[in-house]
Short mmCIF file of C-alpha atoms and ligand atoms in Angstrom, two decimals:
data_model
loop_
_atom_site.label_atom_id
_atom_site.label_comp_id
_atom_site.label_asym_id
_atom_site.label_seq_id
_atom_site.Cartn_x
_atom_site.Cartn_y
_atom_site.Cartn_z
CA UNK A 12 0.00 0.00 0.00
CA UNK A 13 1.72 3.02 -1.33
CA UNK A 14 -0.57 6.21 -0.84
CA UNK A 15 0.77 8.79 -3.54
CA UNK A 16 1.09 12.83 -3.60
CA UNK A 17 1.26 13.32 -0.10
CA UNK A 18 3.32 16.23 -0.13
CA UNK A 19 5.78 16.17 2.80
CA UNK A 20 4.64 13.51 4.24
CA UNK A 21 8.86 12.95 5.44
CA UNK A 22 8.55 16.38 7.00
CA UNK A 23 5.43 15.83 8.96
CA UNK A 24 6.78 12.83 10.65
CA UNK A 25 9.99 14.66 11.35
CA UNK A 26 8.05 16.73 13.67
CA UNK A 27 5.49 14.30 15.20
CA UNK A 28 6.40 13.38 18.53
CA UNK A 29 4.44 9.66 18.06
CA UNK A 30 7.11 8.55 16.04
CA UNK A 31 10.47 7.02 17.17
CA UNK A 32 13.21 8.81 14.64
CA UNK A 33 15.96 6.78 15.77
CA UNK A 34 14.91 3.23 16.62
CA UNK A 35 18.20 1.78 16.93
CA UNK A 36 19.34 4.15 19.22
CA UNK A 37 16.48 2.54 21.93
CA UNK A 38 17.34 -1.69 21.33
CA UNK A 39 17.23 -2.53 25.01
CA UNK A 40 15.89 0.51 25.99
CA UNK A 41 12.33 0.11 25.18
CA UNK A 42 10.27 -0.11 28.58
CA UNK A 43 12.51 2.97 29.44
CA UNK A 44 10.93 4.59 26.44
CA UNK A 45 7.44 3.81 27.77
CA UNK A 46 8.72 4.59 31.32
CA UNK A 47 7.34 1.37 33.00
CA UNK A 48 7.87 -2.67 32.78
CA UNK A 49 5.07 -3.58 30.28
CA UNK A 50 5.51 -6.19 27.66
CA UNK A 51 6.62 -5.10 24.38
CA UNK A 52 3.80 -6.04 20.89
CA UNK A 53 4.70 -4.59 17.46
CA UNK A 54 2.68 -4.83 14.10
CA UNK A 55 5.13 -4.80 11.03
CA UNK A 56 3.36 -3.61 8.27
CA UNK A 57 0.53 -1.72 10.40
CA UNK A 58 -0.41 0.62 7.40
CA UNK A 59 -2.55 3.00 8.75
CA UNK A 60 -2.99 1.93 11.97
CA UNK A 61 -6.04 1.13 12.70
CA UNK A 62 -5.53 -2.22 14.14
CA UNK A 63 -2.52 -1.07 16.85
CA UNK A 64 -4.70 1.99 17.94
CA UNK A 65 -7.40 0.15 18.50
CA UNK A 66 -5.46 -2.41 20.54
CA UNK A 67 -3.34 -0.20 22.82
CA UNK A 68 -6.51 1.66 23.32
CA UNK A 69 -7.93 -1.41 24.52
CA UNK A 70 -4.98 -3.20 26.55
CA UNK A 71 -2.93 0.08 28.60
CA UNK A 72 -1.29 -2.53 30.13
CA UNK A 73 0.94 -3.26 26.96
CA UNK A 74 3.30 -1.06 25.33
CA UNK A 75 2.59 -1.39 21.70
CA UNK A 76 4.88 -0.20 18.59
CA UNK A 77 3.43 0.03 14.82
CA UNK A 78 6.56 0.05 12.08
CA UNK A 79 5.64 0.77 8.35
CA UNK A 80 8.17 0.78 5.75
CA UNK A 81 6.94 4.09 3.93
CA UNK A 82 6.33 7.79 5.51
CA UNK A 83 3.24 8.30 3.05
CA UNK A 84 1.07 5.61 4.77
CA UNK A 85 2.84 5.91 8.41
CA UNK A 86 1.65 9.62 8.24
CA UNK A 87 -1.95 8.46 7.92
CA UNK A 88 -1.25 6.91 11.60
CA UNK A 89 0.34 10.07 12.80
CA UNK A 90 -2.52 11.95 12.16
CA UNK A 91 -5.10 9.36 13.66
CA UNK A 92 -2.52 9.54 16.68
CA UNK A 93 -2.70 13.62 16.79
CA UNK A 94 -6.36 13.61 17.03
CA UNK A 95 -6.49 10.58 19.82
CA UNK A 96 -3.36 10.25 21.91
CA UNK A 97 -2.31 6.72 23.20
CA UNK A 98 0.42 6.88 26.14
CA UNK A 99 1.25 3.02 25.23
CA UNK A 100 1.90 3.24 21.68
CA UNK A 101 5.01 4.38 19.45
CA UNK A 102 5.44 4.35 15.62
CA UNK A 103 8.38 3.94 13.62
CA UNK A 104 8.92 4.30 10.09
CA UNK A 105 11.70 1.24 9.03
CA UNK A 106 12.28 -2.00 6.80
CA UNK A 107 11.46 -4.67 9.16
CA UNK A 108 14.72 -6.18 7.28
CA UNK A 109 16.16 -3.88 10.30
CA UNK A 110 14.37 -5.25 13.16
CA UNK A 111 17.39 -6.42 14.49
CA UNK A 112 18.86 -3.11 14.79
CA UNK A 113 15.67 -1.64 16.58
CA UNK A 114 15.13 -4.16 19.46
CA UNK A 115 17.62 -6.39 21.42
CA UNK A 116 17.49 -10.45 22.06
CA UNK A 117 14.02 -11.80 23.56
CA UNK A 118 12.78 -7.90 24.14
CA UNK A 119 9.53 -8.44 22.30
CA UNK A 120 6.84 -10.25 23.86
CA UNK A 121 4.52 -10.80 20.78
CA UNK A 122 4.77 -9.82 16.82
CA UNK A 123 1.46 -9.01 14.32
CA UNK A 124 1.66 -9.65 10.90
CA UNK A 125 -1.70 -8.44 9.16
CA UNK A 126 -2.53 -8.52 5.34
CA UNK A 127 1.40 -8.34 4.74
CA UNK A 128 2.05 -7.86 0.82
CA UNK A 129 2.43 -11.06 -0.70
CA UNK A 130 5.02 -10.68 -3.04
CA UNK A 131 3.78 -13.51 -5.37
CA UNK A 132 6.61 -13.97 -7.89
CA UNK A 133 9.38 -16.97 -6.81
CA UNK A 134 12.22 -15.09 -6.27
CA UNK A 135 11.26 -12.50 -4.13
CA UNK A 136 9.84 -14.95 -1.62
CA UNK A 137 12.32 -13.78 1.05
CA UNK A 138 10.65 -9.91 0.74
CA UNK A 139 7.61 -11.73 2.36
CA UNK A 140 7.00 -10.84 6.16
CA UNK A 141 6.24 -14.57 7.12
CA UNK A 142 9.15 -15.89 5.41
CA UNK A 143 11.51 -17.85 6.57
CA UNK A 144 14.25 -15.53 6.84
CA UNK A 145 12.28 -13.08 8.40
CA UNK A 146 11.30 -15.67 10.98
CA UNK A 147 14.53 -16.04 11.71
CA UNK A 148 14.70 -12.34 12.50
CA UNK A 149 11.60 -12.09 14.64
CA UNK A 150 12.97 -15.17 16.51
CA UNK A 151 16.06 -13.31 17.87
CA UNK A 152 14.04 -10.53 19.35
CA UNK A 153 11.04 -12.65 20.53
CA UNK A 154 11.18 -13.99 24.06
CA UNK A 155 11.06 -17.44 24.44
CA UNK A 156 7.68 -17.79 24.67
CA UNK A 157 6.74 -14.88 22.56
CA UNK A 158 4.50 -15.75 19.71
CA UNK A 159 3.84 -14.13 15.96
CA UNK A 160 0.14 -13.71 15.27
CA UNK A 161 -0.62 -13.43 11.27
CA UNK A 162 -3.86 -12.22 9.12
CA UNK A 163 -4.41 -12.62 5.32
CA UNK A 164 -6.85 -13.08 3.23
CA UNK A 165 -4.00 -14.55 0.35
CA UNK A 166 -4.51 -17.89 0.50
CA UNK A 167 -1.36 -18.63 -1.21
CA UNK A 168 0.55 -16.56 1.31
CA UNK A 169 -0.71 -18.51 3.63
CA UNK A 170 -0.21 -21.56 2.52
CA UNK A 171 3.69 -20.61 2.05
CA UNK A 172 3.30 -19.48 5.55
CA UNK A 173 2.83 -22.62 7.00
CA UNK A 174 5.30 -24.26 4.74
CA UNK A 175 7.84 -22.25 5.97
CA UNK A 176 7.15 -22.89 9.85
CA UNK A 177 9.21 -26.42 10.29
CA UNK A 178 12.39 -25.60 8.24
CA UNK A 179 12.61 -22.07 10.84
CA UNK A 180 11.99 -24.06 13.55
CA UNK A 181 8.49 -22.74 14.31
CA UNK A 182 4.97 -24.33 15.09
CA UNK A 183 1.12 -23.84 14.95
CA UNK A 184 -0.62 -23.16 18.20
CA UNK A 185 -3.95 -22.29 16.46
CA UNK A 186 -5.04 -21.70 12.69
CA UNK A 187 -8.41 -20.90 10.90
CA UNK A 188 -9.03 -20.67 7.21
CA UNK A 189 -12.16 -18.48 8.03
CA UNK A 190 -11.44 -16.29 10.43
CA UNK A 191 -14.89 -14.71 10.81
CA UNK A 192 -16.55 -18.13 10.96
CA UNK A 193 -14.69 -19.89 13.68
CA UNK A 194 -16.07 -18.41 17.09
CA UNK A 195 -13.18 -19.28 19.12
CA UNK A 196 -10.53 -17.78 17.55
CA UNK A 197 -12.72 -14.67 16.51
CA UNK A 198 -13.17 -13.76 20.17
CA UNK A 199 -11.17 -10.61 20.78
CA UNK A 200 -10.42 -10.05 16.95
CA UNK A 201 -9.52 -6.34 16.29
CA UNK A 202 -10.09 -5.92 12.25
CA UNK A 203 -7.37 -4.37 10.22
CA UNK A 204 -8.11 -1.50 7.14
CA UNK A 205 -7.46 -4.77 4.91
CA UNK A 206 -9.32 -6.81 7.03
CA UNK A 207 -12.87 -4.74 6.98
CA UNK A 208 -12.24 -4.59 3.36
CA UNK A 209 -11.51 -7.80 2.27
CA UNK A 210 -14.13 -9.20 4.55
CA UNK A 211 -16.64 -6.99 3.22
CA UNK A 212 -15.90 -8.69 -0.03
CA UNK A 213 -16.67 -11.99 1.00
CA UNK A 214 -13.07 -13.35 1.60
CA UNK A 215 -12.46 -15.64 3.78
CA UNK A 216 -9.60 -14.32 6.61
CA UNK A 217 -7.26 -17.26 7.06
CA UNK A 218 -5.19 -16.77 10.85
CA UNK A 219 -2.28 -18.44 12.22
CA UNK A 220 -0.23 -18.20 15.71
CA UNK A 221 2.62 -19.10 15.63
CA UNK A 222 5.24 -20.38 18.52
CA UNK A 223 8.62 -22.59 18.97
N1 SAM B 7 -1.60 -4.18 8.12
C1 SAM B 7 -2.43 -3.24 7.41
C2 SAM B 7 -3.81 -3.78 7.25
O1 SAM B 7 -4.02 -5.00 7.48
O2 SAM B 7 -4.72 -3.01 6.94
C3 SAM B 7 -1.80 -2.87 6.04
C4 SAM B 7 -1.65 -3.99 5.07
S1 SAM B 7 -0.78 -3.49 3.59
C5 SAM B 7 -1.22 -4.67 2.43
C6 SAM B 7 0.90 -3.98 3.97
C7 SAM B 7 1.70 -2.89 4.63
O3 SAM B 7 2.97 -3.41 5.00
C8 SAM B 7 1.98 -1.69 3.73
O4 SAM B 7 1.62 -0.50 4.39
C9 SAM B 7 3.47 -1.78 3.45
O5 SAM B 7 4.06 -0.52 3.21
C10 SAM B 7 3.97 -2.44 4.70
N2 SAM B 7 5.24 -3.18 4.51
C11 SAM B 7 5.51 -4.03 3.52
N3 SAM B 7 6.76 -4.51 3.63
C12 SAM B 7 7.29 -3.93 4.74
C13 SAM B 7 8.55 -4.01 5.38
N4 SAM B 7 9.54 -4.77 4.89
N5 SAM B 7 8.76 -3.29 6.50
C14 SAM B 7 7.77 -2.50 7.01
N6 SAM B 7 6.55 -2.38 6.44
C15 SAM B 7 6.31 -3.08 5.32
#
């Protein structure tokens, strides 16, 4: 999702205080950030936001941080953010091919992955978020017991998801291949721009969480 012709939308996030401008600067350092000793959720690929607001708005008791790859889109957060302030929630604007950089060993208790773009040609399977390589990544700054929580509505991406869970050393706690139809793993569910979209259309939501 690429929102054109938003005219200094790099500016505008330069100024916002909601957004982290150096990340890296802050691996370790992250419950000092949020001044207390809450446990640490990020959404890679958040878009516009809708889905992290509406969950640190619901849970104060975890410190949440939304990273998007490209200022155009993150500003649509930032501006959400200016009109309805959440204490518990930061946003960054990074590659998640960084993530490393951003957040030390075991310092992230939980990872969302919604609607991430699927990136259908062969070769650029790595780009995908629930690839294996970036598993690997999210596994070095997971805690042990931290899990990765992912949304599509791509079946194919999600059947490449699951094929890629064994060979990183990953496992299935829970899965649905219709979200919106299976009442247990619907309770709680906190929809996503893509989400209320795709939904709409009659898709079925596949869901997976993930754990070693
Ligand atoms: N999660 C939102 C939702 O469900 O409504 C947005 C889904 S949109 C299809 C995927 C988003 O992931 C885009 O905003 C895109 O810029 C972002 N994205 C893709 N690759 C990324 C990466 N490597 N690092 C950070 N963000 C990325």
């Amino acid at each position: 999702m690429r929102l054109r012709n938003v005219t200094g939308s790099r500016e505008m996030i330069a100024d916002s205080r909601f957004v982290v401008h150096e990340p890296f600067e802050l691996k370790g350092k992250w419950q000092e950030e949020f001044g207390n000793e809450n446990p640490i959720h990020i959404e890679i690929g958040m878009g516009k936001g809708r889905f992290i607001m509406d969950l640190a708005a619901s849970n104060p008791g975890v410190n949440y941080i939304g990273i998007e790859k490209y200022s155009t889109v993150l500003l649509r957060a930032v501006q959400k953010l200016e009109q309805n302030e959440l204490f518990n929630l930061r946003l960054i604007r990074m590659d998640a091919e960084d993530i490393c950089e951003a957040f030390d060993t075991a310092e992230v208790q939980r990872i969302y992955l919604n609607f991430s773009d699927p990136w259908p040609k062969d070769r650029h399977a790595k780009r995908r978020l629930p690839s294996r390589q970036f598993l690997e990544r999210y596994g070095k700054i997971l805690d042990k017991d931290g899990k990765i929580e992912f949304k599509t509505d791509n079946e194919a991406l999600f059947d490449f998801s699951l094929g890629e869970l064994e060979p990183a050393g990953w496992r299935l706690e829970a899965v649905t291949r219709d979200l919106h139809h299976d009442e247990k793993m619907l309770e709680g569910n906190i929809m996503t721009e893509y989400e209320e979209r795709f939904s709409s259309m009659g898709n079925p939501i596949y869901k997976s969480i993930i754990v070693r």
